[in-house]
């Protein structure tokens, strides 16, 4: 398909987490009128976090959804165009780069990829069938449905403990199931979780199956040290076992690292000139809102310099 110069955007940003929205703010303030496609998870993972206590400037914490709204408002104030749409294909073989939403192609001189990462699945029988029926990957979104129920949380990292603590607001008890006998989570969350009377732990244990007819009723568990199996009756299970980057659209075009994250240099530049990446899609190390936002800002600054160099 041919494109007229007037149809070519300066900057298209893919993704609406902290990296994408910070990139949109900076690109908008550089008068580039960026076009941002939100994707399905509007606000990114940060928006589904109950309270964010380590984003500077909010000493009392801020709800993830509220922070995403503030980021969005801030970017729109300076002229960013936010479209609630999903990019389904990309062609980065030549400039202008093409991205397609349902039924429409868009062209841009610069792309900033901030598609983030998504929750890993356990990949056990029952998980897929019972997702949305007691299996969840987001306590903030679904916790309310588990009022006075016994729930389980799988994982031993910061997310498992933070979300487990959040679930104690609703659930009658929260059982954290971890595959080792030592938590990966930071000391502060560990202390809070261990001190919470509603929280208990099952160590050295994995989930083999999620059981239930139409709704979750229990888990089949296996002790990895003894090999013993047993059933645990619960009304819901929340899975927090890490994330994988959303890079499917870019596999053919951009260099990825061994874990599948987009490779970038210190200027957020990918292996294709004019294509930048920021936030969790390119960061398997820090995964913090403040860092993703910083990376997004840096990507937009570099994108601005790149466009100036092309003039
Ligand atoms: P994570 O740190 O990678 O932890 C994942 C947990 O899931 C680990 O305990 C891991 O066990 C377990 N796990 C992985 N695969 C599993 C499987 N197939 N079956 C059972 N268990 C499995 O992930 P995260 O907790 O989502 O945190 C991601 C990043 O975000 C981290 O850098 C974290 O510090 C950050 N984060 C920070 C905050 C905060 O600062 N408040 C909050 C949330 C997240 P092993 O321990 O045995 O590997």
Short mmCIF file of C-alpha atoms and ligand atoms in Angstrom, two decimals:
data_model
loop_
_atom_site.label_atom_id
_atom_site.label_comp_id
_atom_site.label_asym_id
_atom_site.label_seq_id
_atom_site.Cartn_x
_atom_site.Cartn_y
_atom_site.Cartn_z
CA UNK A 1 0.00 0.00 0.00
CA UNK A 2 1.31 3.46 -0.88
CA UNK A 3 1.28 6.21 1.72
CA UNK A 4 1.20 9.96 1.36
CA UNK A 5 3.62 12.05 3.33
CA UNK A 6 0.71 13.56 5.25
CA UNK A 7 -0.29 10.08 6.48
CA UNK A 8 3.07 9.43 8.03
CA UNK A 9 3.21 10.05 11.76
CA UNK A 10 6.40 11.33 13.35
CA UNK A 11 6.15 9.01 16.32
CA UNK A 12 3.94 6.03 17.06
CA UNK A 13 4.12 4.54 20.54
CA UNK A 14 2.90 1.02 21.21
CA UNK A 15 1.68 0.41 24.76
CA UNK A 16 0.21 2.48 27.56
CA UNK A 17 2.18 1.51 30.65
CA UNK A 18 4.49 3.99 32.43
CA UNK A 19 7.11 3.72 29.65
CA UNK A 20 4.64 4.43 26.84
CA UNK A 21 2.87 7.26 28.62
CA UNK A 22 6.14 8.92 29.69
CA UNK A 23 7.40 8.63 26.09
CA UNK A 24 4.12 10.20 24.92
CA UNK A 25 4.54 13.10 27.35
CA UNK A 26 8.10 13.83 26.24
CA UNK A 27 7.37 13.41 22.53
CA UNK A 28 4.30 15.66 22.89
CA UNK A 29 6.33 18.35 24.62
CA UNK A 30 8.79 18.13 21.70
CA UNK A 31 5.78 19.00 19.52
CA UNK A 32 5.87 15.67 17.70
CA UNK A 33 2.13 15.00 18.27
CA UNK A 34 2.77 11.33 19.09
CA UNK A 35 0.10 8.72 18.42
CA UNK A 36 -0.11 6.08 21.15
CA UNK A 37 -1.98 2.78 20.82
CA UNK A 38 -2.90 1.57 24.28
CA UNK A 39 -3.15 -2.19 23.62
CA UNK A 40 -5.59 -4.29 25.63
CA UNK A 41 -4.02 -3.71 29.05
CA UNK A 42 -4.67 0.02 29.34
CA UNK A 43 -2.20 1.57 31.78
CA UNK A 44 -0.06 -1.57 31.69
CA UNK A 45 0.75 -3.73 34.67
CA UNK A 46 1.13 -0.67 36.90
CA UNK A 47 -2.59 0.09 36.47
CA UNK A 48 -3.50 -3.28 38.00
CA UNK A 49 -1.28 -2.77 41.04
CA UNK A 50 -3.24 -1.99 44.18
CA UNK A 51 -0.97 0.60 45.79
CA UNK A 52 2.39 1.78 44.50
CA UNK A 53 4.51 2.93 47.41
CA UNK A 54 7.84 3.46 45.66
CA UNK A 55 7.01 5.94 42.91
CA UNK A 56 8.73 9.14 44.09
CA UNK A 57 6.45 11.99 45.03
CA UNK A 58 3.69 9.92 46.63
CA UNK A 59 4.72 9.41 50.26
CA UNK A 60 1.31 7.92 51.09
CA UNK A 61 1.34 5.62 48.05
CA UNK A 62 -0.83 5.93 44.96
CA UNK A 63 -3.28 3.48 43.41
CA UNK A 64 -1.87 2.01 40.19
CA UNK A 65 -4.98 2.96 38.21
CA UNK A 66 -4.85 6.52 39.50
CA UNK A 67 -1.18 6.89 38.56
CA UNK A 68 -1.93 5.63 35.03
CA UNK A 69 -4.75 8.19 34.75
CA UNK A 70 -2.43 11.00 35.87
CA UNK A 71 0.22 9.90 33.34
CA UNK A 72 -2.42 9.85 30.59
CA UNK A 73 -3.79 13.30 31.49
CA UNK A 74 -0.29 14.72 31.58
CA UNK A 75 0.57 13.37 28.10
CA UNK A 76 -2.75 14.47 26.59
CA UNK A 77 -2.38 17.96 28.05
CA UNK A 78 0.61 18.49 25.75
CA UNK A 79 -1.02 17.01 22.65
CA UNK A 80 -0.39 13.27 22.75
CA UNK A 81 -3.13 11.34 20.94
CA UNK A 82 -4.15 8.22 22.83
CA UNK A 83 -6.07 5.60 20.86
CA UNK A 84 -7.71 2.70 22.65
CA UNK A 85 -6.76 0.17 20.03
CA UNK A 86 -4.57 -2.85 19.58
CA UNK A 87 -1.70 -3.22 17.12
CA UNK A 88 -1.95 -6.65 15.48
CA UNK A 89 0.96 -6.57 12.99
CA UNK A 90 4.18 -4.68 12.35
CA UNK A 91 6.49 -4.35 9.35
CA UNK A 92 9.83 -2.79 10.25
CA UNK A 93 11.62 -3.82 7.03
CA UNK A 94 11.81 -0.21 5.82
CA UNK A 95 11.04 3.33 6.88
CA UNK A 96 8.35 4.57 7.34
CA UNK A 97 7.55 1.67 9.63
CA UNK A 98 4.11 0.12 9.32
CA UNK A 99 1.89 -1.00 12.19
CA UNK A 100 -1.63 -2.30 11.72
CA UNK A 101 -4.59 -2.03 14.02
CA UNK A 102 -7.80 -3.92 13.24
CA UNK A 103 -8.59 -2.89 9.66
CA UNK A 104 -6.14 0.02 9.37
CA UNK A 105 -2.46 0.53 8.56
CA UNK A 106 -0.45 3.33 10.15
CA UNK A 107 2.99 4.62 9.17
CA UNK A 108 5.62 6.32 11.30
CA UNK A 109 9.13 7.69 11.00
CA UNK A 110 9.86 6.53 14.54
CA UNK A 111 8.41 3.71 16.61
CA UNK A 112 8.69 3.45 20.37
CA UNK A 113 7.88 -0.06 21.54
CA UNK A 114 6.61 -0.17 25.13
CA UNK A 115 4.46 -3.29 24.97
CA UNK A 116 5.52 -4.48 28.43
CA UNK A 117 5.28 -7.97 29.76
CA UNK A 118 2.45 -10.32 30.68
CA UNK A 119 1.88 -12.69 33.55
CA UNK A 120 3.29 -16.20 33.18
CA UNK A 121 0.89 -19.11 33.39
CA UNK A 122 1.34 -22.26 35.44
CA UNK A 123 0.40 -24.40 32.42
CA UNK A 124 -1.33 -27.05 34.53
CA UNK A 125 -4.65 -28.84 33.86
CA UNK A 126 -7.66 -26.74 34.80
CA UNK A 127 -5.88 -23.37 34.58
CA UNK A 128 -7.14 -22.31 31.17
CA UNK A 129 -10.70 -23.58 31.66
CA UNK A 130 -11.04 -21.91 35.07
CA UNK A 131 -9.42 -18.55 34.25
CA UNK A 132 -11.99 -15.91 35.21
CA UNK A 133 -13.79 -18.59 37.25
CA UNK A 134 -11.50 -18.53 40.25
CA UNK A 135 -8.11 -18.45 38.52
CA UNK A 136 -6.74 -14.91 38.37
CA UNK A 137 -3.52 -13.05 37.62
CA UNK A 138 -4.62 -9.74 39.15
CA UNK A 139 -5.64 -9.30 42.78
CA UNK A 140 -6.65 -5.65 42.31
CA UNK A 141 -8.97 -6.59 39.47
CA UNK A 142 -10.56 -9.69 40.99
CA UNK A 143 -9.91 -9.65 44.76
CA UNK A 144 -13.37 -8.30 45.54
CA UNK A 145 -15.01 -11.47 44.16
CA UNK A 146 -13.33 -13.53 46.87
CA UNK A 147 -14.95 -11.94 49.89
CA UNK A 148 -14.80 -14.34 52.87
CA UNK A 149 -13.35 -17.13 50.72
CA UNK A 150 -10.16 -19.09 51.19
CA UNK A 151 -7.72 -18.27 48.43
CA UNK A 152 -4.27 -19.45 47.41
CA UNK A 153 -1.44 -17.42 45.91
CA UNK A 154 1.27 -19.13 43.88
CA UNK A 155 4.80 -17.63 43.84
CA UNK A 156 7.44 -16.36 46.24
CA UNK A 157 8.41 -12.99 44.72
CA UNK A 158 7.41 -9.40 45.50
CA UNK A 159 4.23 -9.68 43.41
CA UNK A 160 3.01 -12.81 45.23
CA UNK A 161 3.47 -11.20 48.64
CA UNK A 162 2.22 -7.75 47.72
CA UNK A 163 -0.89 -9.11 46.03
CA UNK A 164 -1.34 -11.72 48.78
CA UNK A 165 -1.35 -8.93 51.36
CA UNK A 166 -3.90 -7.03 49.28
CA UNK A 167 -6.13 -10.11 49.13
CA UNK A 168 -6.32 -10.26 52.95
CA UNK A 169 -8.72 -7.29 52.68
CA UNK A 170 -11.33 -9.62 51.21
CA UNK A 171 -10.41 -13.28 51.67
CA UNK A 172 -10.90 -15.17 54.92
CA UNK A 173 -7.43 -16.68 54.48
CA UNK A 174 -4.56 -16.48 52.00
CA UNK A 175 -2.27 -19.50 51.55
CA UNK A 176 0.96 -18.71 49.74
CA UNK A 177 2.33 -21.73 47.88
CA UNK A 178 6.00 -21.51 46.97
CA UNK A 179 8.18 -24.05 45.19
CA UNK A 180 11.13 -23.47 47.52
CA UNK A 181 11.49 -22.87 51.27
CA UNK A 182 12.93 -19.39 50.87
CA UNK A 183 11.12 -16.35 49.50
CA UNK A 184 12.48 -14.26 46.67
CA UNK A 185 10.52 -11.18 47.83
CA UNK A 186 12.18 -8.22 49.57
CA UNK A 187 12.56 -8.05 53.35
CA UNK A 188 9.81 -5.48 54.01
CA UNK A 189 7.10 -7.45 52.18
CA UNK A 190 8.31 -10.68 53.80
CA UNK A 191 7.96 -9.12 57.25
CA UNK A 192 4.47 -7.79 56.51
CA UNK A 193 3.31 -11.12 55.08
CA UNK A 194 4.75 -13.23 57.91
CA UNK A 195 3.13 -10.94 60.48
CA UNK A 196 -0.31 -10.97 58.83
CA UNK A 197 -2.59 -13.39 60.73
CA UNK A 198 -4.59 -14.23 57.59
CA UNK A 199 -1.51 -15.40 55.66
CA UNK A 200 0.04 -18.86 55.86
CA UNK A 201 2.69 -20.55 53.73
CA UNK A 202 3.06 -23.95 52.10
CA UNK A 203 6.74 -24.49 51.23
CA UNK A 204 8.53 -26.67 48.67
CA UNK A 205 5.28 -27.24 46.86
CA UNK A 206 3.97 -26.90 43.31
CA UNK A 207 0.45 -26.88 41.91
CA UNK A 208 -0.18 -29.91 39.70
CA UNK A 209 -3.81 -29.27 38.86
CA UNK A 210 -6.54 -26.71 39.46
CA UNK A 211 -9.81 -28.46 40.21
CA UNK A 212 -13.41 -27.37 39.94
CA UNK A 213 -16.60 -27.74 37.90
CA UNK A 214 -17.40 -24.29 36.53
CA UNK A 215 -15.52 -22.60 39.41
CA UNK A 216 -12.33 -23.33 41.32
CA UNK A 217 -12.87 -25.64 44.30
CA UNK A 218 -9.34 -26.84 45.05
CA UNK A 219 -5.76 -27.51 44.07
CA UNK A 220 -3.80 -30.67 43.69
CA UNK A 221 -0.43 -30.00 45.28
CA UNK A 222 2.87 -31.86 45.18
CA UNK A 223 5.67 -31.58 47.72
CA UNK A 224 8.80 -31.36 45.56
CA UNK A 225 11.01 -32.81 48.31
CA UNK A 226 8.96 -35.86 49.31
CA UNK A 227 6.94 -36.31 46.10
CA UNK A 228 3.76 -36.54 48.21
CA UNK A 229 0.56 -35.16 46.70
CA UNK A 230 -2.50 -33.76 48.45
CA UNK A 231 -5.57 -31.64 47.82
CA UNK A 232 -6.22 -28.18 49.19
CA UNK A 233 -9.80 -26.90 49.21
CA UNK A 234 -9.92 -23.23 48.14
CA UNK A 235 -12.29 -20.86 46.34
CA UNK A 236 -9.72 -19.07 44.20
CA UNK A 237 -6.10 -19.11 43.10
CA UNK A 238 -3.96 -16.12 42.17
CA UNK A 239 -0.85 -16.85 40.11
CA UNK A 240 2.19 -14.52 40.41
CA UNK A 241 5.13 -16.44 38.94
CA UNK A 242 6.83 -13.76 36.90
CA UNK A 243 6.31 -12.26 33.49
CA UNK A 244 7.30 -12.68 29.84
CA UNK A 245 7.88 -9.77 27.44
CA UNK A 246 5.28 -9.01 24.78
CA UNK A 247 7.51 -9.22 21.72
CA UNK A 248 5.56 -11.49 19.34
CA UNK A 249 5.10 -8.70 16.77
CA UNK A 250 8.79 -7.86 16.67
CA UNK A 251 10.52 -11.26 16.61
CA UNK A 252 11.17 -11.06 12.87
CA UNK A 253 12.50 -7.52 13.00
CA UNK A 254 14.30 -6.72 16.26
CA UNK A 255 17.14 -8.46 18.05
CA UNK A 256 15.98 -10.07 21.29
CA UNK A 257 18.07 -11.35 24.18
CA UNK A 258 18.14 -14.98 25.33
CA UNK A 259 15.06 -14.40 27.54
CA UNK A 260 13.11 -12.79 24.68
CA UNK A 261 13.45 -9.15 25.80
CA UNK A 262 14.20 -6.52 23.13
CA UNK A 263 17.88 -5.67 23.01
CA UNK A 264 18.54 -1.94 23.34
CA UNK A 265 21.64 0.18 23.73
CA UNK A 266 22.04 2.90 26.34
CA UNK A 267 20.01 5.26 24.12
CA UNK A 268 16.99 2.90 24.08
CA UNK A 269 17.82 2.22 20.41
CA UNK A 270 16.91 -1.26 19.13
CA UNK A 271 18.71 -3.12 16.35
CA UNK A 272 16.72 -1.06 13.79
CA UNK A 273 17.54 2.67 13.45
CA UNK A 274 14.47 4.74 14.32
CA UNK A 275 12.90 2.02 16.47
CA UNK A 276 13.25 2.47 20.22
CA UNK A 277 12.10 0.28 23.09
CA UNK A 278 11.51 1.13 26.74
CA UNK A 279 10.03 -0.35 29.90
CA UNK A 280 9.58 -4.01 30.71
CA UNK A 281 9.63 -5.20 27.11
CA UNK A 282 13.32 -4.32 27.18
CA UNK A 283 14.07 -4.60 30.91
CA UNK A 284 14.20 -7.95 32.66
CA UNK A 285 16.32 -6.55 35.47
CA UNK A 286 14.54 -3.72 37.33
CA UNK A 287 10.82 -3.79 36.37
CA UNK A 288 9.93 -0.71 38.38
CA UNK A 289 7.44 2.00 37.44
CA UNK A 290 9.98 4.77 37.99
CA UNK A 291 12.56 3.04 35.79
CA UNK A 292 10.09 2.25 33.02
CA UNK A 293 8.93 5.88 33.03
CA UNK A 294 12.56 7.05 32.85
CA UNK A 295 13.28 4.70 29.96
CA UNK A 296 10.20 5.98 28.13
CA UNK A 297 11.32 9.59 28.59
CA UNK A 298 14.82 8.72 27.34
CA UNK A 299 13.38 6.91 24.28
CA UNK A 300 11.32 9.99 23.37
CA UNK A 301 14.33 12.30 23.77
CA UNK A 302 16.41 10.03 21.53
CA UNK A 303 13.54 9.77 19.03
CA UNK A 304 13.39 13.58 18.90
CA UNK A 305 17.15 13.76 18.22
CA UNK A 306 16.85 11.07 15.56
CA UNK A 307 14.09 12.98 13.75
CA UNK A 308 16.11 16.20 13.93
CA UNK A 309 19.09 14.38 12.39
CA UNK A 310 16.90 13.25 9.49
CA UNK A 311 15.75 16.75 8.61
P1 LIG B 1 9.72 -12.77 40.25
O1 LIG B 1 10.52 -11.91 41.16
O2 LIG B 1 10.35 -13.34 39.03
O3 LIG B 1 9.18 -13.99 41.17
C1 LIG B 1 8.48 -15.04 40.59
C2 LIG B 1 8.21 -16.08 41.67
O4 LIG B 1 7.48 -17.13 41.08
C3 LIG B 1 9.49 -16.68 42.24
O5 LIG B 1 9.36 -16.86 43.62
C4 LIG B 1 9.59 -18.01 41.50
O6 LIG B 1 10.16 -19.02 42.29
C5 LIG B 1 8.14 -18.37 41.27
N1 LIG B 1 7.95 -19.17 40.06
C6 LIG B 1 8.41 -18.93 38.81
N2 LIG B 1 7.97 -19.87 37.95
C7 LIG B 1 7.22 -20.72 38.67
C8 LIG B 1 6.50 -21.89 38.35
N3 LIG B 1 6.43 -22.37 37.10
N4 LIG B 1 5.83 -22.53 39.35
C9 LIG B 1 5.86 -22.07 40.62
N5 LIG B 1 6.53 -20.94 40.99
C10 LIG B 1 7.21 -20.29 40.02
O7 LIG B 1 8.38 -12.06 39.74
P2 LIG B 1 7.48 -10.93 40.44
O8 LIG B 1 7.20 -11.26 41.85
O9 LIG B 1 6.32 -10.74 39.52
O10 LIG B 1 8.37 -9.64 40.41
C11 LIG B 1 8.87 -9.17 39.15
C12 LIG B 1 9.73 -7.94 39.35
O11 LIG B 1 8.91 -6.86 39.77
C13 LIG B 1 10.79 -8.13 40.43
O12 LIG B 1 11.95 -7.46 40.03
C14 LIG B 1 10.17 -7.49 41.64
O13 LIG B 1 11.13 -7.00 42.56
C15 LIG B 1 9.37 -6.35 41.01
N6 LIG B 1 8.23 -6.02 41.87
C16 LIG B 1 8.47 -5.10 42.85
C17 LIG B 1 7.46 -4.73 43.71
C18 LIG B 1 7.75 -3.73 44.77
O14 LIG B 1 8.84 -3.18 44.74
N7 LIG B 1 6.87 -3.48 45.70
C19 LIG B 1 6.19 -5.33 43.61
C20 LIG B 1 5.97 -6.28 42.62
C21 LIG B 1 7.02 -6.62 41.76
P3 LIG B 1 11.74 -18.99 42.66
O15 LIG B 1 11.87 -17.97 43.74
O16 LIG B 1 11.99 -20.38 43.10
O17 LIG B 1 12.45 -18.63 41.39
#
